[in-house]
């Protein structure tokens, strides 16, 4: 390659070292591949067969959650169906207690990689390593940390490890820690708070680290946590500046820009005149990083090409070795080429103070070969419960058995040394196409791990604060101005803060708006779809440019936290663009079928004056969604926003006018639902009503709209999206980390004030208690506070009335069921402490009615089938969720769990336009989903023209 540092003689040295490593290593096999019997057969087959490998890993993943023989047998059969191994294990099931045998088998595989967290097991491991000779770094691995109790437990485990190291006077003691396991709230949106929380527990650990003179190695996690990990690491250096310990941090070579960031870290060590250890790895979350980036529409943070990563790794080795005495390099790899490169580099510079790190149980022959060269080896030893370390185990198994695994290439495939030692040769970076659906993209959410994003958002909040108290007059052309009726809009978190004064329409003024719309419609309906779409796209672009400010308004007016507010604006932009595209697709006249002498054409046409009545909980997305669909279709729209979100609505109306939409095709009529809303619904000139809100109001609108009034010329079309009583089923084999974290955000995100929110959990008996306990503990880790402060994920509910209503529901719940958990909230503002009820009878009102607040009812089911029956025993059918790892149950849910949006093994909120069209059936709505392919057509009707073109037996030529 073109790197001048890589002289030919250096490559020669790399090959020489590498050949020596391979020669020594070839004499043994990694112990993983030595397994005999069923386990050996399973692994051997898994190496050959990618599908079997996936099936086995998925099965192993479920194991910690399975208790009985029956459950294990069922999962085994389900995952291995069609694979030859199924028979072998099936026979095993008949002969011996299956659960014990399978668990023992998996534990034995796990023991290759994971050490039991007991002093004797740790002592045995260290003794084994000293024979290599090698030293160790210990790392307590386990489940996700979701509560303070779990973070305490993680701290205790580390204290125990340090105690073992101290008692055995272990040489070069070294502990690896994961910062995100030291607090349940390691959130990049709140860097100071996250850092403070982690530091509180680190401070308990540090005296022991210092007493041992140990290295504390801070693990690197997913990319979006990196800035937070680095900041916390720096804070740790500030807090413990003494030389009585060695700080360490991991750097991942697969990240784009990794060498530059490593350079900054090295500079920092120099500036501080402080030695730090840097463990250089390639990176273990490649799949996760790519999946997360694709789903969010963010650029991939990782290099796509493996060879690029290898090449970058070598550049970073060079940076570390050139950094001098400030850095202690720890080169972590199982790749012969990478290791040979590092050893050759060290020899060239005559460097002694560095080490190679390898994972426990991986590539032992290579470890021995490296040790023989005289380089210090440190083995990274994960400790913990063998079954709870399953995520760790699976990562190692995937790495070992993947086709690109060097372990596999070296020992199983016995690749040619020249090939294994060749310098990495990055191919042309294959830029992957972002997922595009007919030219439509979801606007990516802001990435608040970036300080620029946080600063821009904070600045927007200030801008908006400066506009508090402004007046928002009516904008109805030609309306008579009387004595204005003004409503003050207050902030739910600070009820005494007046955000603005919004003029409310009187009935005569609303009537004037209808007249304007009637007149405007006549012109607007003839504007070509292209032009309408173009205007909506201009509006979308404007909105995109002002997204921070619009979101900031939602933070104050609707009490949405930063991420939720940003997501709402992003969804609004998506709606504008998506419906614009749909209008183009619907187009103009199309021919249905033509015969000689007969021409048949059809066209979708707008319905007329359309009233849009929106709720406050997605103040922009829903208002903009219904409005833009109706406008795209060619209707003249009158918007009646919710009273609780009128300022955001005013901003939206102003933006549409600014984009160039005629003022009279998109009028805003502020006012109360009971007077103005009803008036508009009943108005005989109104052709369509798009309503999103509660069932109560929705049913009332349907009734009123169906009555024919004097002078009314058409049947009104009512499009309505109503409430939900959404259930999440937690199956016996659910992944608890996911089920708990995702239920928490689905049920309590935005204080439960989402139509999609989970308000029932139906837990299968065997998991019920563990699930509820963990959920309550996890919820308890979060504080409630004003949403403009990014430290708070949870805030107040929308209004004093909402608070009273929800508190009444909680009283009902106390009478009907058992209150299991109640949170704490600030006194000022409309806060409702979250509540979890258990032992909820399916007939209880809190199990059947929409509460629209932070209240969760937990029901118990004997089986998955019963859970499904309970979930379906409901008037609503909006969203639903299932956490299960049994394919049969997932399939059953797919077919029978009939709700508008069913989410499997993920949270049930946050539908994306064009990806998860949104809306329900039953009492939840009319079943045509927003953000879906049929939505715009609801605001249209079809008109057909059939023309006989035959004239006295003559067919005009163009038609024949
Ligand atoms: P809401 O009380 O039903 O109000 C919705 C809208 O209707 C508001 O603009 C309201 O005006 C107006 N309104 C009230 N009474 C009316 C009447 N008699 N005639 C005409 N309009 C009237 O609902 P919300 O409290 O704003 O929102 C929460 C509800 O919306 C929940 O039930 C939730 O599930 C549902 N929702 C459903 C979806 C979905 O897509 N399925 C999405 C979001 C929300 P005022 O503000 O002046 O009362
Ligand atoms: Mg209401």
PDB file of C-alpha atoms and ligand atoms in Angstrom, residues 613-618 622 640-644 671-674 677-678 681 691-695 697-698 700-701 704 721-724 754-755 850 852 878 918-920 924, ligand 1:
ATOM      1  CA  UNK A 613     -59.759  18.329  14.128  1.00  0.00           C
ATOM      2  CA  UNK A 614     -56.514  17.419  15.804  1.00  0.00           C
ATOM      3  CA  UNK A 615     -55.394  16.298  19.263  1.00  0.00           C
ATOM      4  CA  UNK A 616     -52.614  17.901  21.290  1.00  0.00           C
ATOM      5  CA  UNK A 617     -50.443  14.877  21.913  1.00  0.00           C
ATOM      6  CA  UNK A 618     -48.619  14.961  18.580  1.00  0.00           C
ATOM      7  CA  UNK A 622     -51.046  14.689  13.402  1.00  0.00           C
ATOM      8  CA  UNK A 640     -59.345  23.136  14.350  1.00  0.00           C
ATOM      9  CA  UNK A 641     -56.360  22.378  16.572  1.00  0.00           C
ATOM     10  CA  UNK A 642     -56.594  21.120  20.138  1.00  0.00           C
ATOM     11  CA  UNK A 643     -56.763  23.934  22.627  1.00  0.00           C
ATOM     12  CA  UNK A 644     -53.793  22.569  24.494  1.00  0.00           C
ATOM     13  CA  UNK A 671     -61.526  27.516  19.403  1.00  0.00           C
ATOM     14  CA  UNK A 672     -62.981  24.974  21.734  1.00  0.00           C
ATOM     15  CA  UNK A 673     -64.054  21.586  20.491  1.00  0.00           C
ATOM     16  CA  UNK A 674     -67.440  21.860  22.139  1.00  0.00           C
ATOM     17  CA  UNK A 677     -65.559  21.907  16.650  1.00  0.00           C
ATOM     18  CA  UNK A 678     -69.225  20.987  16.780  1.00  0.00           C
ATOM     19  CA  UNK A 681     -68.761  19.244  12.066  1.00  0.00           C
ATOM     20  CA  UNK A 691     -60.566  13.686  13.263  1.00  0.00           C
ATOM     21  CA  UNK A 692     -57.940  12.263  15.581  1.00  0.00           C
ATOM     22  CA  UNK A 693     -58.746  12.140  19.248  1.00  0.00           C
ATOM     23  CA  UNK A 694     -60.734  10.297  21.853  1.00  0.00           C
ATOM     24  CA  UNK A 695     -63.375   7.669  21.212  1.00  0.00           C
ATOM     25  CA  UNK A 697     -65.553  12.728  20.777  1.00  0.00           C
ATOM     26  CA  UNK A 698     -65.032  10.579  17.705  1.00  0.00           C
ATOM     27  CA  UNK A 700     -70.058  12.035  18.784  1.00  0.00           C
ATOM     28  CA  UNK A 701     -68.633  13.443  15.547  1.00  0.00           C
ATOM     29  CA  UNK A 704     -73.453  14.465  14.145  1.00  0.00           C
ATOM     30  CA  UNK A 721     -58.382   7.795  14.402  1.00  0.00           C
ATOM     31  CA  UNK A 722     -59.365   7.170  17.985  1.00  0.00           C
ATOM     32  CA  UNK A 723     -57.977   5.744  21.174  1.00  0.00           C
ATOM     33  CA  UNK A 724     -56.494   2.453  22.263  1.00  0.00           C
ATOM     34  CA  UNK A 754     -49.737   8.415  23.160  1.00  0.00           C
ATOM     35  CA  UNK A 755     -52.550   6.653  21.393  1.00  0.00           C
ATOM     36  CA  UNK A 850     -58.249   4.151  27.862  1.00  0.00           C
ATOM     37  CA  UNK A 852     -54.176   8.209  28.651  1.00  0.00           C
ATOM     38  CA  UNK A 878     -54.812   0.020  17.707  1.00  0.00           C
ATOM     39  CA  UNK A 918     -50.446   3.863  11.657  1.00  0.00           C
ATOM     40  CA  UNK A 919     -54.024   3.412  12.771  1.00  0.00           C
ATOM     41  CA  UNK A 920     -56.454   0.850  14.081  1.00  0.00           C
ATOM     42  CA  UNK A 924     -59.765   2.715  17.411  1.00  0.00           C
TER      43      UNK A 924
HETATM   44  P1  LIG B   1     -60.090  14.814  22.363  1.00  0.00           P
HETATM   45  O1  LIG B   1     -60.440  15.328  23.677  1.00  0.00           O
HETATM   46  O2  LIG B   1     -60.996  13.863  21.711  1.00  0.00           O
HETATM   47  O3  LIG B   1     -59.864  16.071  21.431  1.00  0.00           O
HETATM   48  C1  LIG B   1     -59.453  15.954  20.097  1.00  0.00           C
HETATM   49  C2  LIG B   1     -59.896  17.173  19.317  1.00  0.00           C
HETATM   50  O4  LIG B   1     -61.295  17.191  19.233  1.00  0.00           O
HETATM   51  C3  LIG B   1     -59.499  18.484  19.959  1.00  0.00           C
HETATM   52  O5  LIG B   1     -59.148  19.380  18.982  1.00  0.00           O
HETATM   53  C4  LIG B   1     -60.764  18.877  20.678  1.00  0.00           C
HETATM   54  O6  LIG B   1     -60.826  20.263  20.900  1.00  0.00           O
HETATM   55  C5  LIG B   1     -61.802  18.439  19.682  1.00  0.00           C
HETATM   56  N1  LIG B   1     -63.132  18.259  20.223  1.00  0.00           N
HETATM   57  C6  LIG B   1     -63.486  18.039  21.496  1.00  0.00           C
HETATM   58  N2  LIG B   1     -64.825  17.916  21.594  1.00  0.00           N
HETATM   59  C7  LIG B   1     -65.312  18.045  20.372  1.00  0.00           C
HETATM   60  C8  LIG B   1     -66.635  18.007  19.819  1.00  0.00           C
HETATM   61  N3  LIG B   1     -67.699  17.796  20.562  1.00  0.00           N
HETATM   62  N4  LIG B   1     -66.776  18.196  18.489  1.00  0.00           N
HETATM   63  C9  LIG B   1     -65.720  18.408  17.720  1.00  0.00           C
HETATM   64  N5  LIG B   1     -64.452  18.452  18.173  1.00  0.00           N
HETATM   65  C10 LIG B   1     -64.252  18.274  19.490  1.00  0.00           C
HETATM   66  O7  LIG B   1     -58.665  14.127  22.380  1.00  0.00           O
HETATM   67  P2  LIG B   1     -57.322  14.695  22.970  1.00  0.00           P
HETATM   68  O8  LIG B   1     -57.453  14.779  24.444  1.00  0.00           O
HETATM   69  O9  LIG B   1     -56.904  15.897  22.247  1.00  0.00           O
HETATM   70  O10 LIG B   1     -56.327  13.543  22.546  1.00  0.00           O
HETATM   71  C11 LIG B   1     -56.254  12.330  23.213  1.00  0.00           C
HETATM   72  C12 LIG B   1     -57.038  11.262  22.524  1.00  0.00           C
HETATM   73  O11 LIG B   1     -56.673  11.169  21.159  1.00  0.00           O
HETATM   74  C13 LIG B   1     -56.794   9.891  23.076  1.00  0.00           C
HETATM   75  O12 LIG B   1     -57.998   9.212  23.154  1.00  0.00           O
HETATM   76  C14 LIG B   1     -55.880   9.258  22.050  1.00  0.00           C
HETATM   77  O13 LIG B   1     -55.909   7.864  22.053  1.00  0.00           O
HETATM   78  C15 LIG B   1     -56.398   9.833  20.807  1.00  0.00           C
HETATM   79  N6  LIG B   1     -55.396   9.800  19.760  1.00  0.00           N
HETATM   80  C16 LIG B   1     -55.528   8.884  18.750  1.00  0.00           C
HETATM   81  C17 LIG B   1     -54.582   8.823  17.742  1.00  0.00           C
HETATM   82  C18 LIG B   1     -54.686   7.842  16.605  1.00  0.00           C
HETATM   83  O14 LIG B   1     -53.969   7.990  15.634  1.00  0.00           O
HETATM   84  N7  LIG B   1     -55.533   6.835  16.686  1.00  0.00           N
HETATM   85  C19 LIG B   1     -53.487   9.687  17.775  1.00  0.00           C
HETATM   86  C20 LIG B   1     -53.401  10.607  18.808  1.00  0.00           C
HETATM   87  C21 LIG B   1     -54.364  10.663  19.781  1.00  0.00           C
HETATM   88  P3  LIG B   1     -60.419  20.859  22.336  1.00  0.00           P
HETATM   89  O15 LIG B   1     -58.971  20.774  22.459  1.00  0.00           O
HETATM   90  O16 LIG B   1     -60.901  22.243  22.249  1.00  0.00           O
HETATM   91  O17 LIG B   1     -61.138  20.040  23.354  1.00  0.00           O
END
